Short mmCIF file of C-alpha atoms in Angstrom, two decimals:
data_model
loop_
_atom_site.label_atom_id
_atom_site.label_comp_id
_atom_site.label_asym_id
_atom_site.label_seq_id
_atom_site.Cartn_x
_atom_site.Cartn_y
_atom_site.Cartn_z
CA UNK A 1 95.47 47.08 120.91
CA UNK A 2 93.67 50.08 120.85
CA UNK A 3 95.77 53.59 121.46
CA UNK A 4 95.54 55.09 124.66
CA UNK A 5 93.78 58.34 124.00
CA UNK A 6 94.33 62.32 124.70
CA UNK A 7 91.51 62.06 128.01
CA UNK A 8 93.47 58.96 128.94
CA UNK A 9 96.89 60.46 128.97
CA UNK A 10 95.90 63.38 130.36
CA UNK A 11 93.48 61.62 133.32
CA UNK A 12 96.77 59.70 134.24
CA UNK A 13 98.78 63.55 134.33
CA UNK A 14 96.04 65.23 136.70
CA UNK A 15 95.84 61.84 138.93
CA UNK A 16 91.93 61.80 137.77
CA UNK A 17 92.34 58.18 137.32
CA UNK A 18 90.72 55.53 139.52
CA UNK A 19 93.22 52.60 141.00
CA UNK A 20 92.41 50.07 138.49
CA UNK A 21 92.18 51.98 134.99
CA UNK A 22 95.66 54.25 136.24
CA UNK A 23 97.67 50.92 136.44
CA UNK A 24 96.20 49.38 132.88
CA UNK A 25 97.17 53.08 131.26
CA UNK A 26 100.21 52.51 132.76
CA UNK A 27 100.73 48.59 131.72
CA UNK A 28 100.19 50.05 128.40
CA UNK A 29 102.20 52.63 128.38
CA UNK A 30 105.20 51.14 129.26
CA UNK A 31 104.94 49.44 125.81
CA UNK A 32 103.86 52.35 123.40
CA UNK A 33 106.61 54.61 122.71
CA UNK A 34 104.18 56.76 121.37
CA UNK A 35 102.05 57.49 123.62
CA UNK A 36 105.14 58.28 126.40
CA UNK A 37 106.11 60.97 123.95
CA UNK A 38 102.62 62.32 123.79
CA UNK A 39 102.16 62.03 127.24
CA UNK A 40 105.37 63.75 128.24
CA UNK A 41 104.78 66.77 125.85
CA UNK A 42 101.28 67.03 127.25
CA UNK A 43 102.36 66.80 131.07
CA UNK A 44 104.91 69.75 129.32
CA UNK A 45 102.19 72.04 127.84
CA UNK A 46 100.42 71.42 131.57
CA UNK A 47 103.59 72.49 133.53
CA UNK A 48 104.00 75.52 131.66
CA UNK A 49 100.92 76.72 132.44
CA UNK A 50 100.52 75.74 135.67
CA UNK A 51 103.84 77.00 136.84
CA UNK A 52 103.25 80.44 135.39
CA UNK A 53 102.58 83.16 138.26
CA UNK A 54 103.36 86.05 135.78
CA UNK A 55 101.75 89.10 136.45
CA UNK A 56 100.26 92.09 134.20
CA UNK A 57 102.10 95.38 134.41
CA UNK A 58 100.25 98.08 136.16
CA UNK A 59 98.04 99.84 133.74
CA UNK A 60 100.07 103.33 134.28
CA UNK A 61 103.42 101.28 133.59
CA UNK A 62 101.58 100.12 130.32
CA UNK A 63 100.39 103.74 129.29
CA UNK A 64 103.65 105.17 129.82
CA UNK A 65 105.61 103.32 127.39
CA UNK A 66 102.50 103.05 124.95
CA UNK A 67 103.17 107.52 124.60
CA UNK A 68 106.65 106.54 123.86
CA UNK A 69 106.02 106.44 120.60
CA UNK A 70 104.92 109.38 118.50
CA UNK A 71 103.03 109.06 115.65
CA UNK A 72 104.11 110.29 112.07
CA UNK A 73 102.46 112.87 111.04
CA UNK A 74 101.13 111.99 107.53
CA UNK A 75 103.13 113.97 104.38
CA UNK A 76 100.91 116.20 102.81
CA UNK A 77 99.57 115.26 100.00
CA UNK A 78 99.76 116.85 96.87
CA UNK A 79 96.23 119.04 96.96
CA UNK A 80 95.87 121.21 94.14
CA UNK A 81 92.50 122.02 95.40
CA UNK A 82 93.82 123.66 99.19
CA UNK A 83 93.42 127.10 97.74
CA UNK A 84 94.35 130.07 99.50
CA UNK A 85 93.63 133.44 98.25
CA UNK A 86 96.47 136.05 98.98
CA UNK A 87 96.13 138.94 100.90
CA UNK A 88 97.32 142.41 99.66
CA UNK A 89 99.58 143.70 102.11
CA UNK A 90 101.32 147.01 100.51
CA UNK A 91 101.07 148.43 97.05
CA UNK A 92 103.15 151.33 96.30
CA UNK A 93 100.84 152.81 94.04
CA UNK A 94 98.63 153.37 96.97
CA UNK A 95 102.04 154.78 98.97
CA UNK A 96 102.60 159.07 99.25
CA UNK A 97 105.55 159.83 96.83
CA UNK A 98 108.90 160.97 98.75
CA UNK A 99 109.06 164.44 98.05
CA UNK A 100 110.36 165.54 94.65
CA UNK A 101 109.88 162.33 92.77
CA UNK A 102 107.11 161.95 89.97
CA UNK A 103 105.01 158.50 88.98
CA UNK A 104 106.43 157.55 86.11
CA UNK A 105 104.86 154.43 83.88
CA UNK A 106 108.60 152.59 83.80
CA UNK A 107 108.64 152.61 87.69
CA UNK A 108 107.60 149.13 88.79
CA UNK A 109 104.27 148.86 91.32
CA UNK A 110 105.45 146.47 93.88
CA UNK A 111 102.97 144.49 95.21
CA UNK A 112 103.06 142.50 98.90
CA UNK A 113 100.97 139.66 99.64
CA UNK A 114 100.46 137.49 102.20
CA UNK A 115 99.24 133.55 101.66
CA UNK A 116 98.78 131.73 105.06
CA UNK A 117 102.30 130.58 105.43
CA UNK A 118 103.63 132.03 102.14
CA UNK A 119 104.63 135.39 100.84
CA UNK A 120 104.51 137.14 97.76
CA UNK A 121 106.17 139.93 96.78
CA UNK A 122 105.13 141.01 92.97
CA UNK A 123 106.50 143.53 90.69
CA UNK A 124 104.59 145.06 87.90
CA UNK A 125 106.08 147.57 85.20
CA UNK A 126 104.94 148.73 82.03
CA UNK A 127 106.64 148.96 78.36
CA UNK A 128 105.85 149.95 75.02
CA UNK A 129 101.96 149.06 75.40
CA UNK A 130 102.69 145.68 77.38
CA UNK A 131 102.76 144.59 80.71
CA UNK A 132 105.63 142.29 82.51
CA UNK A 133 105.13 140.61 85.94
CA UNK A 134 107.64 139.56 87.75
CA UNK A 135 107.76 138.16 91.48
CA UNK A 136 109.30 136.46 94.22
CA UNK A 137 107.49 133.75 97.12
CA UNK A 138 108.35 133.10 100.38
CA UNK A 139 108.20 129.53 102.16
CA UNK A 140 108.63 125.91 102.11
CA UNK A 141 108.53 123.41 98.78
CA UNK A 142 108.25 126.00 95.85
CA UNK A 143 108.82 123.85 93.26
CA UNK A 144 105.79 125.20 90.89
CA UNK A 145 104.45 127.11 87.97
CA UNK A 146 102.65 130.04 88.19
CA UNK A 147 100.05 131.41 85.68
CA UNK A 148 98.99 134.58 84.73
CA UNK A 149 95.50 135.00 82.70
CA UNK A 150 92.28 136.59 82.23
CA UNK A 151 89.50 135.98 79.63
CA UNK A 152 91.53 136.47 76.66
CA UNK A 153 94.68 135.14 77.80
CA UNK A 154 96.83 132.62 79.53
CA UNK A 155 100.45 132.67 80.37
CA UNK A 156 102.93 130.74 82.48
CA UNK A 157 106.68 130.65 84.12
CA UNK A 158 108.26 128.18 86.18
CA UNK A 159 109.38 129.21 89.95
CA UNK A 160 113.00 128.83 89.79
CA UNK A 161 114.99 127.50 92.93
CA UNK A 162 114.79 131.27 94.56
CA UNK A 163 111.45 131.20 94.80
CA UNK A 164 111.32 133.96 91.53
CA UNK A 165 109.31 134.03 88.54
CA UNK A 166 108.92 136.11 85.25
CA UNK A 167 106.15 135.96 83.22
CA UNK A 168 106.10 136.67 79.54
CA UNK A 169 104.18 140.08 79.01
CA UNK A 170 100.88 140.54 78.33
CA UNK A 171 98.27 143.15 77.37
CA UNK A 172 96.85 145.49 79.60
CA UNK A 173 93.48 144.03 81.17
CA UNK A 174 92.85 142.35 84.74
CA UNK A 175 93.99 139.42 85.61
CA UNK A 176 94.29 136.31 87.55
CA UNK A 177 97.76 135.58 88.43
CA UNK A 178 97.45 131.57 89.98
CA UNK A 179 100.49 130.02 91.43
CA UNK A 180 100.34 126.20 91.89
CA UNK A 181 102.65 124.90 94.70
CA UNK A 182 102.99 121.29 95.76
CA UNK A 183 101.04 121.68 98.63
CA UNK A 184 98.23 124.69 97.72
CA UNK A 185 97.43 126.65 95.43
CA UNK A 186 97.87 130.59 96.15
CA UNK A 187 95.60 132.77 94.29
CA UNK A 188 95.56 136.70 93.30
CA UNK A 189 92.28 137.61 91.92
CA UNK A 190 92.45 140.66 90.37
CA UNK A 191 95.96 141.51 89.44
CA UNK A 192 94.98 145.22 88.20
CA UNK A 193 97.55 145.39 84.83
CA UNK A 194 96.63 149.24 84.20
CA UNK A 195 97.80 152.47 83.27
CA UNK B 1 95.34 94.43 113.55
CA UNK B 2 94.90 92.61 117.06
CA UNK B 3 95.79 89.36 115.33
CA UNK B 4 98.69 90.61 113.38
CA UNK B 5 102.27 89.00 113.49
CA UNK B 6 105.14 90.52 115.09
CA UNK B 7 106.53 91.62 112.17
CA UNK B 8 104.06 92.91 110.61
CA UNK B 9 103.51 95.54 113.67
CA UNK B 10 107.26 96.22 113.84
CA UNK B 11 107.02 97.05 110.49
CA UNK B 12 104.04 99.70 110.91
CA UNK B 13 105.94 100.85 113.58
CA UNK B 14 108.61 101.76 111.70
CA UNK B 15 106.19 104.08 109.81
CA UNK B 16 105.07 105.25 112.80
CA UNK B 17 102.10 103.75 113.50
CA UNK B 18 101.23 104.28 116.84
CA UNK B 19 98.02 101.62 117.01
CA UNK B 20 100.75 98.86 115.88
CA UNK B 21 103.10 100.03 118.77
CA UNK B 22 99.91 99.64 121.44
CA UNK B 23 99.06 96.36 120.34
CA UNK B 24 102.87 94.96 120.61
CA UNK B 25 103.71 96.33 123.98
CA UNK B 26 100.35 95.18 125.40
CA UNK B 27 100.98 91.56 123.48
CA UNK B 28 104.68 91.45 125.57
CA UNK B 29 103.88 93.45 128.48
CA UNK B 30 103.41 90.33 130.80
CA UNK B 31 106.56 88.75 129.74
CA UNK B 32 108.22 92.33 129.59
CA UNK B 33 107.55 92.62 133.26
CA UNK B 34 107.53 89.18 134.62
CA UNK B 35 111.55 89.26 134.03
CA UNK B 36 112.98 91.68 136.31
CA UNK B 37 110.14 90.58 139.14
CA UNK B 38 111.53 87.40 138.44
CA UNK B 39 115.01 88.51 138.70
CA UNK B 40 114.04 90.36 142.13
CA UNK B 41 113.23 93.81 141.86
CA UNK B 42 110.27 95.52 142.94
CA UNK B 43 107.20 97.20 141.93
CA UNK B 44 108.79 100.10 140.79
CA UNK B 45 112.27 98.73 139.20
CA UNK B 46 110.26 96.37 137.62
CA UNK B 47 109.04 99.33 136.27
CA UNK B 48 111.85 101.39 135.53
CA UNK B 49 113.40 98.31 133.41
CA UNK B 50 109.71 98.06 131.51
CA UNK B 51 110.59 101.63 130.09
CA UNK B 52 113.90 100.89 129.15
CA UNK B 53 112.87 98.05 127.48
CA UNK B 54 110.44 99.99 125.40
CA UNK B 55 112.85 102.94 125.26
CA UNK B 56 115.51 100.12 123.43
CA UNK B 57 112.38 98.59 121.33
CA UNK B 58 111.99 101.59 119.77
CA UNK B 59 114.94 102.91 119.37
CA UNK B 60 116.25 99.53 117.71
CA UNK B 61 113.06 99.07 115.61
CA UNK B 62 114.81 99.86 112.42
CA UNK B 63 117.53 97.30 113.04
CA UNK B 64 115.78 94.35 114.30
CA UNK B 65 116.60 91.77 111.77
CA UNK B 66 114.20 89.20 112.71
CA UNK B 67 111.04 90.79 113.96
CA UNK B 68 109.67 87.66 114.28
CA UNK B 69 111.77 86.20 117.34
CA UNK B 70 110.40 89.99 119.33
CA UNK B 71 110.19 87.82 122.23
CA UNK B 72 113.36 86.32 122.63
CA UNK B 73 115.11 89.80 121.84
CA UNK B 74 112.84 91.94 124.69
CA UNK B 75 113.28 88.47 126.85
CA UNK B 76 116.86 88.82 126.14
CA UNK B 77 116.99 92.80 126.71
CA UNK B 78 114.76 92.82 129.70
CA UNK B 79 116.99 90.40 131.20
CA UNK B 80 120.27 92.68 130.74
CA UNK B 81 118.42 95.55 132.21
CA UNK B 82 117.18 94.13 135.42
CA UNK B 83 121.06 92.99 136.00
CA UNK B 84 121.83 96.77 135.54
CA UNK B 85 119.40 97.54 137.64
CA UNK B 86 120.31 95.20 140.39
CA UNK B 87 124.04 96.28 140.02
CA UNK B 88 122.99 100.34 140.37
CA UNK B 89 124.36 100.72 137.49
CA UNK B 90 121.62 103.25 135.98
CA UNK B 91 122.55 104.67 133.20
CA UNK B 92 120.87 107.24 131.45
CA UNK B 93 121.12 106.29 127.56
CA UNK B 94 119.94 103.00 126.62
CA UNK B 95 122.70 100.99 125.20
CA UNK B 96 122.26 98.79 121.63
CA UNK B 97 121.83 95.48 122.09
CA UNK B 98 125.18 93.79 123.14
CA UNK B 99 126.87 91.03 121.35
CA UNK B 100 127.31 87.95 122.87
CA UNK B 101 130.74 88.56 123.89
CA UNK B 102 129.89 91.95 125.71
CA UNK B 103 126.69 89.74 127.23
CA UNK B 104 128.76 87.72 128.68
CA UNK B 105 131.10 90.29 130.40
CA UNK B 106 127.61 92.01 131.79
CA UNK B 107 126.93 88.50 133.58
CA UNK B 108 127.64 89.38 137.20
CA UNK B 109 125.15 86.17 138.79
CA UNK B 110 124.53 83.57 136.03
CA UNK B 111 122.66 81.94 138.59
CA UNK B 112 120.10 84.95 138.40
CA UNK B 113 117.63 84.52 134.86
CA UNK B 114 119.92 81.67 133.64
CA UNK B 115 118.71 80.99 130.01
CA UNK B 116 116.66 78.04 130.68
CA UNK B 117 114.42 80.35 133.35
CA UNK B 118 113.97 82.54 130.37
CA UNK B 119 113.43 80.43 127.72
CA UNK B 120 110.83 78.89 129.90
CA UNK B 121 108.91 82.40 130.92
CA UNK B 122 109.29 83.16 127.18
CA UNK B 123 107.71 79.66 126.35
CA UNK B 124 105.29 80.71 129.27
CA UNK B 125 104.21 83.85 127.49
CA UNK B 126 104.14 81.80 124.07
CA UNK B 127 101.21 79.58 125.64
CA UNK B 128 99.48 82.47 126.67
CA UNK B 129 99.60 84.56 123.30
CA UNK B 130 97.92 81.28 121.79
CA UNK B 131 95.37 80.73 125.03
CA UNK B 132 94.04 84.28 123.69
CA UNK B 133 93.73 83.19 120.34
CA UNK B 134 91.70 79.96 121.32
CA UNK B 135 87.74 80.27 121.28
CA UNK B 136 86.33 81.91 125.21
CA UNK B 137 84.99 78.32 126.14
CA UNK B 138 88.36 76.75 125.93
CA UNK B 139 90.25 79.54 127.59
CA UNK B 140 87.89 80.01 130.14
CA UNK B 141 87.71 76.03 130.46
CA UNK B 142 92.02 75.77 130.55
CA UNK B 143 92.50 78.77 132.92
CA UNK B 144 89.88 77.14 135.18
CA UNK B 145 92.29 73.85 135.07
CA UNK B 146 95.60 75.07 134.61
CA UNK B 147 95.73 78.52 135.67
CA UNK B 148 94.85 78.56 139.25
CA UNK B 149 96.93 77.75 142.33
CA UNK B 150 94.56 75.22 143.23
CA UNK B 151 92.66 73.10 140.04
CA UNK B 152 88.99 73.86 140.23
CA UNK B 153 86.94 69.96 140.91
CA UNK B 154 85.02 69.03 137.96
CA UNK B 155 81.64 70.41 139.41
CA UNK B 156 83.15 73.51 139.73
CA UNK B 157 84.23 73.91 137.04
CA UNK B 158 80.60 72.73 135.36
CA UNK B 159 78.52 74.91 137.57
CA UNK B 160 81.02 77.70 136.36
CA UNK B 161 81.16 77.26 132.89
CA UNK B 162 77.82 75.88 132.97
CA UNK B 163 78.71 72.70 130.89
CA UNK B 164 77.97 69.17 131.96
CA UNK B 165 80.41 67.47 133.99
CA UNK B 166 81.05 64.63 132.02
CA UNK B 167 81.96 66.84 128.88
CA UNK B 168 84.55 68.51 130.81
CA UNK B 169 87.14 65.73 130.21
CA UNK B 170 86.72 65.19 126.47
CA UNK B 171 86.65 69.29 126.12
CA UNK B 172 89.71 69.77 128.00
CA UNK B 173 91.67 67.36 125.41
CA UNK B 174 89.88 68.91 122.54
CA UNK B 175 91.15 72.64 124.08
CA UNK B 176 94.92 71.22 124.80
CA UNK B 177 94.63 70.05 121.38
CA UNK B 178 93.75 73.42 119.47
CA UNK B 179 96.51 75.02 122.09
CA UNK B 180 98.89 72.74 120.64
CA UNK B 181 98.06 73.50 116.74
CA UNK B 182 98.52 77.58 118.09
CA UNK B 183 101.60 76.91 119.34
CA UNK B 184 102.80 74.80 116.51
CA UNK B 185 101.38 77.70 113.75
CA UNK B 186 102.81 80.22 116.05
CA UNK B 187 106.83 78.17 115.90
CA UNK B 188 106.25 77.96 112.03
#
């Protein structure tokens, strides 16, 4: 005998049957155990969806918990290549003297710069026919290594966990002093290492 | 990311992905608010217990262990808050998840959402998740049958869809069909 079929079953469900064919479905589904389970998960599936009266949430209930969240803003990332070139704030070479005190070459020039959110305070002082930077920054994530060179050369100290550096000296000349932070790269062009 | 599982969208929500979030609250916001109109509260407590149901989503995002039974858990949550809310008992914080024992102390009706109501509006909300996912000549064909108070006659239902009548009957089976496979893919 041939299977009753999906149609079939689901004719006899919605009542679409005529007289006749509804009570030969039914002859022959009283003897295909089957086709009752098929038929009773169908009239299930039907049920469900005819019995649902839910509702969408108003829109403005929606949006509201949609700006619960709040996004992440991404880390940083590492971007050698953010430069920023610092800003010279104060140089005490450029300062009046107090009143009885003389310039003297073993004085250091301190040096104030400003780097979008960083600052840089720099101290420069001069011995036996070489020059000795030293500095301090100011700000977040300093982990780093900041060089010092100029055409003829190139040297380099790590920022300890003060945010202080001390570079090796160097000859007189002008220089580039480059300090490479995890996030930027601050920048002093012309770092002026002269009597 | 429209068709993405539950837990893959809980799990960019973790990191904060705010897309993810949108997408899962608008994928349960039927069922999410069908519970406490169910249980009896109005327009705006339905409401209130919507945001608290969020409110706990997030908050317990990080310690959902099985991101992919999301509707049974906001079924489940949305359920205790609209008995909080019927008892005026507001409370301010939202409150972890309770364990079954503390569930059952919360019970102050059991007669109001007993399980089997809410298994069958989650099941409910289950059928439509995989009505969306079905091709727009079957949905449109199944919400025509199913959907409406009254079942749209056969010509209807041709003149709307602008299919022959007698394809309407074989279609329909094919549709329940493909609804079934959703659902199936959907249990696992």
């Amino acid at each position: 005998m041939k299977p009753l079929t999906t149609e079939q079953l689901l004719d006899l469900i919605e009542n679409r049957l005529p007289p006749a064919e509804e009570a030969a479905v039914r002859a022959r589904l009283a003897v295909d155990p089957a086709a009752q389970a098929e038929l009773q998960s169908l009239a299930e599936l039907i049920n469900l969806m005819r019995d649902d009266d839910s509702v969408d949430a108003p829109e403005y209930v929606i949006a509201r918990a949609v700006r619960l969240i709040r996004p992440i803003a991404p880390a940083p990332a590492p971007n050698l290549f953010r430069r920023i070139v610092a800003t010279l704030l104060r140089d005490s070479r450029q300062m009046p003297l107090a009143a009885g005190l003389r310039a003297a070459q073993t004085t250091p020039r301190s040096l104030a710069y400003s780097a979008d959110e960083y600052e840089l305070d720099v101290q420069i002082t001069s011995r036996a026919g070489f020059w000795q930077v030293r500095g301090q920054i100011f700000g977040a994530d300093l982990a780093g290594v900041v060089t010092l060179a100029n055409a003829d050369q190139s040297v380099q100290a790590p920022i300890n966990e003060l945010g202080e550096f001390d570079m090796p000296p160097v000859a007189e000349g002008v220089y580039t002093l480059r300090v490479a932070l995890p996030a930027c790269e601050i920048v002093i062009e012309r770092l002026e290492l002269l009597p | 990311m429209q068709d993405a599982d539950d837990a893959w969208l809980v799990a960019a929500c973790r990191q904060g992905d705010a897309t993810a979030w949108e997408i899962l609250i608008r994928r349960y916001q039927r069922l999410i608010y069908a519970i406490p109109r169910r249980a009896g509260l109005d327009e705006d407590g339905a409401a209130e217990v919507f945001q608290r149901v969020c409110m706990a989503l997030l908050e317990h995002l990080h310690t959902i262990e099985r991101p992919d039974r999301l509707g049974a858990w906001l079924a489940t949550t949305a359920r205790r808050e609209s008995w909080r809310q019927l008892r005026g008992r507001r409370t301010s914080a939202i409150e972890p998840l309770e364990t079954d024992e503390e569930r059952e102390v919360t019970i102050v009706d059991p007669a109001l959402l007993p399980d089997e109501q809410l298994e069958r509006l989650e099941r409910q909300h289950e059928v439509r998740l995989a009505l969306a996912r079905l091709d727009e000549r079957c949905r449109a064909l199944l919400q025509m049958l199913f959907y409406r108070p009254d079942p749209a006659p056969y010509d209807v239902v041709a003149r709307e869809l602008q299919i022959p009548e007698g394809s309407i009957g074989p279609t329909r089976a094919r549709c329940l069909q493909k609804l079934r496979r959703l659902l199936e893919e959907s249990a696992g």
